[in-house]
Coordinates of C-alpha atoms in Angstrom, one line a residue:
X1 CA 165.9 90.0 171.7
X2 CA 166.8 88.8 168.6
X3 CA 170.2 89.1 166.4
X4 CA 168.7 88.7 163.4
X5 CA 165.2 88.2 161.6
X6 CA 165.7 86.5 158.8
X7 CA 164.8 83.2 160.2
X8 CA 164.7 81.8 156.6
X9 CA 167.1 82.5 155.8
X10 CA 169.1 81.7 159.4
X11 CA 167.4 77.5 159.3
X12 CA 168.7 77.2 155.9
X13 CA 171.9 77.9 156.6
X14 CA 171.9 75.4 159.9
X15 CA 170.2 72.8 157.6
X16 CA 173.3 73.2 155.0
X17 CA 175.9 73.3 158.1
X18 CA 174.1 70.1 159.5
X19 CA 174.6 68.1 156.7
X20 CA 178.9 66.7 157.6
X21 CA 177.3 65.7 160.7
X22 CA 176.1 62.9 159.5
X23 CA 177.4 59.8 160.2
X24 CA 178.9 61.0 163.7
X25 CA 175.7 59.5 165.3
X26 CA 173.8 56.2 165.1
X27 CA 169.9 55.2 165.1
X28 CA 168.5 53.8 168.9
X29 CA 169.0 49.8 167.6
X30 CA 167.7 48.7 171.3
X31 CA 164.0 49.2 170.0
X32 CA 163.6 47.2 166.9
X33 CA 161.4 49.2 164.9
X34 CA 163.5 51.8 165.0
X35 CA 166.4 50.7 163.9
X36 CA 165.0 50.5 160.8
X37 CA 164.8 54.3 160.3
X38 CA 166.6 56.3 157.5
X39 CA 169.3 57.7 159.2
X40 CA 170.0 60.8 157.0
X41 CA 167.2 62.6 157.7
X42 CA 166.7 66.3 158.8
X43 CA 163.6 68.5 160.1
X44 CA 163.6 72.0 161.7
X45 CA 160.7 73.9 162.7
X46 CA 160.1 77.1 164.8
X47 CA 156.4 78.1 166.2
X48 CA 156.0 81.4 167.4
X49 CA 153.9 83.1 170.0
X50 CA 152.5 85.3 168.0
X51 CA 151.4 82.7 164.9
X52 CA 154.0 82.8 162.7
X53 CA 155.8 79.1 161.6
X54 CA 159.0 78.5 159.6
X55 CA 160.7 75.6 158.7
X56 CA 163.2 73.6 156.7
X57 CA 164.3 69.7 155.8
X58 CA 161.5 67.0 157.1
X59 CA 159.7 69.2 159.1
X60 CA 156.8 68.0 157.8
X61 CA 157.8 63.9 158.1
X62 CA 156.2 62.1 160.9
X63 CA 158.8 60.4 163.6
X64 CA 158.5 58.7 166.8
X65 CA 158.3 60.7 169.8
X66 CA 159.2 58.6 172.1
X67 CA 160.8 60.0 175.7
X68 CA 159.6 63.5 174.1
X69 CA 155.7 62.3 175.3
X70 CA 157.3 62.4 178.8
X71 CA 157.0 66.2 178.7
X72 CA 153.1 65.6 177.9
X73 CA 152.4 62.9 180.5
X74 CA 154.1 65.1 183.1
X75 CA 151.8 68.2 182.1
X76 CA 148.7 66.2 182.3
X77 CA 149.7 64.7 185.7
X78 CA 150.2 67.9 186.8
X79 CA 147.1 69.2 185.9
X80 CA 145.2 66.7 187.9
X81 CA 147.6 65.8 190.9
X82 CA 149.4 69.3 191.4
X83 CA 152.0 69.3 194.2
X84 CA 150.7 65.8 195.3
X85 CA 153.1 64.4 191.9
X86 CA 156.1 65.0 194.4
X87 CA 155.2 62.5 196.6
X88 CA 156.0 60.1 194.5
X89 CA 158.4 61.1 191.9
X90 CA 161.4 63.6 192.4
X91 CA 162.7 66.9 190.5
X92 CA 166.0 66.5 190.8
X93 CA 169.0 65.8 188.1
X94 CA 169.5 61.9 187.7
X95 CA 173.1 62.2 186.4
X96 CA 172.6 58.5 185.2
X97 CA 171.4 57.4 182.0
X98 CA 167.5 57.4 181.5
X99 CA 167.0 53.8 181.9
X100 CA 169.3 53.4 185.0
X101 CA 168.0 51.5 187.7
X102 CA 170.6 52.2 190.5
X103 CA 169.3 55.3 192.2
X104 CA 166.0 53.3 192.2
X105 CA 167.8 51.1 194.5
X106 CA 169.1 53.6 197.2
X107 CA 166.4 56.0 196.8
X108 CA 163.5 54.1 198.1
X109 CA 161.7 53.2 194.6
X110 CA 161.4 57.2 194.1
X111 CA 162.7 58.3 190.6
X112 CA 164.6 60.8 190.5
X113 CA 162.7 63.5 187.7
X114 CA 159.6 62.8 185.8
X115 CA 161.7 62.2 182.7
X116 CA 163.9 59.5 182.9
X117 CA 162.0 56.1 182.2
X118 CA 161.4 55.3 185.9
X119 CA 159.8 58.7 186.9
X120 CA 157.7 58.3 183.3
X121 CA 156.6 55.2 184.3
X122 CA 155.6 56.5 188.0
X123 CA 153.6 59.2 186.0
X124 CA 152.2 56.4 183.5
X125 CA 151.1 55.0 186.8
X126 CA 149.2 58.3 188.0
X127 CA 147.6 58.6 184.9
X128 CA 146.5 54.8 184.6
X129 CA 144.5 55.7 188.3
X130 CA 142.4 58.5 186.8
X131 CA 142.0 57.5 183.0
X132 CA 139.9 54.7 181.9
X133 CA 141.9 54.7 178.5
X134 CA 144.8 56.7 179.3
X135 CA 146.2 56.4 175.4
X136 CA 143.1 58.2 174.5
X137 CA 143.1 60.9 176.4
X138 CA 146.8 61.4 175.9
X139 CA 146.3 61.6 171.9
X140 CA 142.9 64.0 172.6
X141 CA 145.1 66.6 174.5
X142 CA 147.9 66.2 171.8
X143 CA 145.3 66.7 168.5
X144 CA 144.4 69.6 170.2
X145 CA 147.4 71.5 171.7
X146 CA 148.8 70.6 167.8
X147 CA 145.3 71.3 165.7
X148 CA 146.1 67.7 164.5
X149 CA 143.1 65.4 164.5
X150 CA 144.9 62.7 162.7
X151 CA 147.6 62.0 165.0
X152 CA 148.1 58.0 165.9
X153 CA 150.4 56.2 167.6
X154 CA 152.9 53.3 165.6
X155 CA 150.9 50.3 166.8
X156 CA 154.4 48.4 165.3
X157 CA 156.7 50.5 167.2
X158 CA 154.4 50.0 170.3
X159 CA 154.7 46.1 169.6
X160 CA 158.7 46.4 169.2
X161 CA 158.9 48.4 172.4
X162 CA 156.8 46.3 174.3
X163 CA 158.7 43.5 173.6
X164 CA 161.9 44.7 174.5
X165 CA 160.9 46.7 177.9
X166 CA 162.3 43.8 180.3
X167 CA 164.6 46.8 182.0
X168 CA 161.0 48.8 182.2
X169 CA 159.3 46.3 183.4
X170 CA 161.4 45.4 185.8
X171 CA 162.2 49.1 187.4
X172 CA 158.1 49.1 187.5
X173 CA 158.3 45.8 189.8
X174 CA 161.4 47.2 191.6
X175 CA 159.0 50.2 192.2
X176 CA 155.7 48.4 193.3
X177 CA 157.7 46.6 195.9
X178 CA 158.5 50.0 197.7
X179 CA 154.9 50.7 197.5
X180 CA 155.3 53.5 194.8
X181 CA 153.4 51.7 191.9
X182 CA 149.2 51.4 192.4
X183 CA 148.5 49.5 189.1
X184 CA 150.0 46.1 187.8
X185 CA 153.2 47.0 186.1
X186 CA 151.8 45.0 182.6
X187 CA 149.2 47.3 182.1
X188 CA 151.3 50.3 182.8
X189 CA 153.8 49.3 180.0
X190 CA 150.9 48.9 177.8
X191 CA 150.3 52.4 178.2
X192 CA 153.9 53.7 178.6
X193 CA 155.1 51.8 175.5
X194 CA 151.8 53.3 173.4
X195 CA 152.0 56.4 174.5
X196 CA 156.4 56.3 173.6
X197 CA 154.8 55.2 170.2
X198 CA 153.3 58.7 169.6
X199 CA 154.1 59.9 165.8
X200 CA 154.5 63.5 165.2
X201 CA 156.2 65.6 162.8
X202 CA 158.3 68.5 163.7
X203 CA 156.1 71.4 162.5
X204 CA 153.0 69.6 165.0
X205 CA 155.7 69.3 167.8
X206 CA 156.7 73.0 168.1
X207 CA 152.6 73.8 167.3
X208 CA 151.5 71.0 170.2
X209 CA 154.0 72.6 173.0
X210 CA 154.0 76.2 172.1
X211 CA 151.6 76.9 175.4
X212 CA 154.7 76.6 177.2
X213 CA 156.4 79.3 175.4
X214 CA 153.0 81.2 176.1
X215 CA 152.2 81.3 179.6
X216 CA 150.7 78.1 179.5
X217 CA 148.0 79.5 177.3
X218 CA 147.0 77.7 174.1
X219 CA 146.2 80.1 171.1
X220 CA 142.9 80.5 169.8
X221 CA 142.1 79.0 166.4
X222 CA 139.5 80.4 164.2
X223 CA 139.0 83.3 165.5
X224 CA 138.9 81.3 169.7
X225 CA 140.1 82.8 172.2
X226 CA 143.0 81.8 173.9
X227 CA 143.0 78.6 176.3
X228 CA 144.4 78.6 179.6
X229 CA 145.8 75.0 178.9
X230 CA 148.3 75.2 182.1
X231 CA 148.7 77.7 185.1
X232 CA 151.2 80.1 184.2
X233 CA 153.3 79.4 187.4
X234 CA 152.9 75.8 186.6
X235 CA 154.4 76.4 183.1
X236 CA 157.3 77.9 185.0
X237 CA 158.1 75.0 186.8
X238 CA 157.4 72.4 183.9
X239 CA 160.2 74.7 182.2
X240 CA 163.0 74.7 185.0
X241 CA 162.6 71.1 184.9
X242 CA 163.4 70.7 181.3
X243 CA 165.9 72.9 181.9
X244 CA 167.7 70.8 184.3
X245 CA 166.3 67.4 183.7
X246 CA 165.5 67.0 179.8
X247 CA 168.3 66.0 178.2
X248 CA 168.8 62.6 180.2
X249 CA 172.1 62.6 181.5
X250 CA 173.7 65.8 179.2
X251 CA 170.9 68.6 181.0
X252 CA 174.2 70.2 182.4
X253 CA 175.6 70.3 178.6
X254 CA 172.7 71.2 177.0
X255 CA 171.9 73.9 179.7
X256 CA 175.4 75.5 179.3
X257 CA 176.1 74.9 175.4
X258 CA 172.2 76.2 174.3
X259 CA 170.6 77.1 177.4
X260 CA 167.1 76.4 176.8
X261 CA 164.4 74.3 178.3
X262 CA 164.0 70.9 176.0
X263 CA 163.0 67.2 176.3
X264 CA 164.8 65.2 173.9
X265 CA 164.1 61.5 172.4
X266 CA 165.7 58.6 171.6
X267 CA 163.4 58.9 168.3
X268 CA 166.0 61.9 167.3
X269 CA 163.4 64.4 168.3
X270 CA 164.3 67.8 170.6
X271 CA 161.7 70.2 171.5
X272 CA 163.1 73.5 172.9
X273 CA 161.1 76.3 174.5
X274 CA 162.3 80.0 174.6
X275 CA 160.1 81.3 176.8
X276 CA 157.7 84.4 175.5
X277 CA 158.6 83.6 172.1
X278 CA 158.6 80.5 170.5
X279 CA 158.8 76.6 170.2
X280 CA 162.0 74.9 168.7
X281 CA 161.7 71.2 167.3
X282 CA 164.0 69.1 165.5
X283 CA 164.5 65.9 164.7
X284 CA 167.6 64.0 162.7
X285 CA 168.0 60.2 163.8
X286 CA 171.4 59.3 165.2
X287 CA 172.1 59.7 168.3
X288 CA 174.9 60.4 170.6
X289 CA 176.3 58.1 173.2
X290 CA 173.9 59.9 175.6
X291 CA 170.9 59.1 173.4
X292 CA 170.2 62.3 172.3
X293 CA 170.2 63.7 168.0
X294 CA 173.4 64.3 167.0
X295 CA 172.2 67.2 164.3
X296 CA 169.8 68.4 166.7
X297 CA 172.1 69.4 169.2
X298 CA 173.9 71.2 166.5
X299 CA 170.9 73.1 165.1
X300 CA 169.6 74.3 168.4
X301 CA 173.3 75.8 169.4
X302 CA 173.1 77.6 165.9
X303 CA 170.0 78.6 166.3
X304 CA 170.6 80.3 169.8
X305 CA 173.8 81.4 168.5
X306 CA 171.8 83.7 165.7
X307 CA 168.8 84.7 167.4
X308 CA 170.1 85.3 170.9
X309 CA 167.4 83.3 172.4
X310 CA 169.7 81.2 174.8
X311 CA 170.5 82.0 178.3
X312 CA 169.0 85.4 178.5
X313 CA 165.5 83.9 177.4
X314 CA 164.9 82.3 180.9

């Protein structure tokens, strides 16, 4: 499947290509806290299905998810609602930006996709119903699916965020008022904005979703044997949706320029799945005008571009 092996080799020679890029971007300044992050930085990692890791730049430097923790909260609601999620929450392109509120408007309080802020937030709600302490549970699926039992939210960027989620908060009232919210909007931003504060570096990203490169199977450590973390048709679906629906409003530019499943943050973090053989994450600062890493766009379309893991990997 692949053009060449010499992965290496092949991710130092996109981190050396990356580096004019910068610049062309600029840091998500509608969240406080992370505003304040260095721009120029760079981190590639790659997680394969049968155990092997490479990487280059920051890979190892913790950032902030962010909308990336979409992908998990979607996973978990899916695990315990199944079908019943699309009762309340769509899986269709938005074509608007990820904190629009228009479609809410005309749509009868149903989001469009579990990964722009309003479907999130409907999830956030689900999973506020059947967790006492949903952070919790969220970081206890996440320490394992990454072998990571250190992982932690920002409790500063969580702070920054919640003070600034007035366009949240008020897509979470718009939503109760259609009936399509069960819990009281504070307490789901609570949660939302902790779980947005997630910190992960790019080596425990790739590690932490690599079960959906794998059937939905999570691989044994220490001599365990594998765990069925997700239903392989279920890992399927979760993938045509990032397909489609995880690049906020660019999924149709993504899809066609790298061709890949991902979810992407406003943090600067993409996480890319090529299905049967490995996890893709990335993570460089600035962002586009569509809120999505500058750099990191331009390493995954290398990346496809060397290994032949684009369109043909689906």
């Amino acid at each position: 499947m692949t053009k060449r092996t010499d992965l290496p080799a092949l991710l130092a020679e996109i981190h050396r290509d990356a580096q004019p890029l910068f610049g062309q971007g600029r840091v998500a300044d509608y969240i406080p806290a992370l505003a304040e992050v260095e721009p120029r930085r760079f981190g590639l990692a790659i997680a394969t299905v049968d155990g092997q890791t490479h990487s280059v730049g920051d890979a190892h430097t913790p950032f902030s998810l962010q909308s990336i923790t979409k992908l998990f909260t979607f996973v978990l609601a899916l695990k315990l609602e199944g079908d019943a999620v699309w009762q309340r929450v769509g899986r269709e392109p938005s074509g608007a930006a990820f904190n629009s509120i228009v479609q809410l408007e005309t749509e009868n309080g149903i989001p469009r996709n579990p990964f722009i802020n309003a479907g999130a937030l409907v999830i956030t709600d689900i999973l506020t119903t059947r967790y006492a302490h949903l952070d919790y549970a969220l970081l206890g699926a996440l320490r394992r699916l990454a072998d990571e039992p250190n992982l932690h939210w920002n409790p500063r960027v969580e702070r920054s965020e919640r003070e600034t989620a007035h366009r949240n908060m008020a897509m979470a009232y718009f939503m109760k008022s259609h009936g399509n919210f069960r819990n009281e909007p504070e307490t789901v931003l609570d949660n939302y904005c902790r779980q947005c504060a997630t910190e992960m570096s790019c080596a425990q990203l790739a590690q932490a979703t690599l079960f959906l490169a794998n059937d939905g199977r999570d691989l044994g450590r220490l001599g365990e044997p594998d765990e069925q973390f997700l239903s392989a048709d279920a890992t399927r679906r979760v993938n045509a949706l990032l397909l489609t629906c995880g690049a906020y409003d660019a999924a149709g530019d993504f899809a066609y320029r790298i061709g890949l499943p991902v979810k992407t943050g406003v943090g600067g973090g993409i996480v890319a799945i090529v299905p049967g053989v490995a996890t893709i994450a990335v993570w460089s600062p600035e962002l586009d005008a569509k809120g999505n890493s500058v750099l990191g766009a331009f390493a995954l379309e290398r990346l496809v571009q060397g290994t032949g893991w684009g369109h043909t990997s689906i």
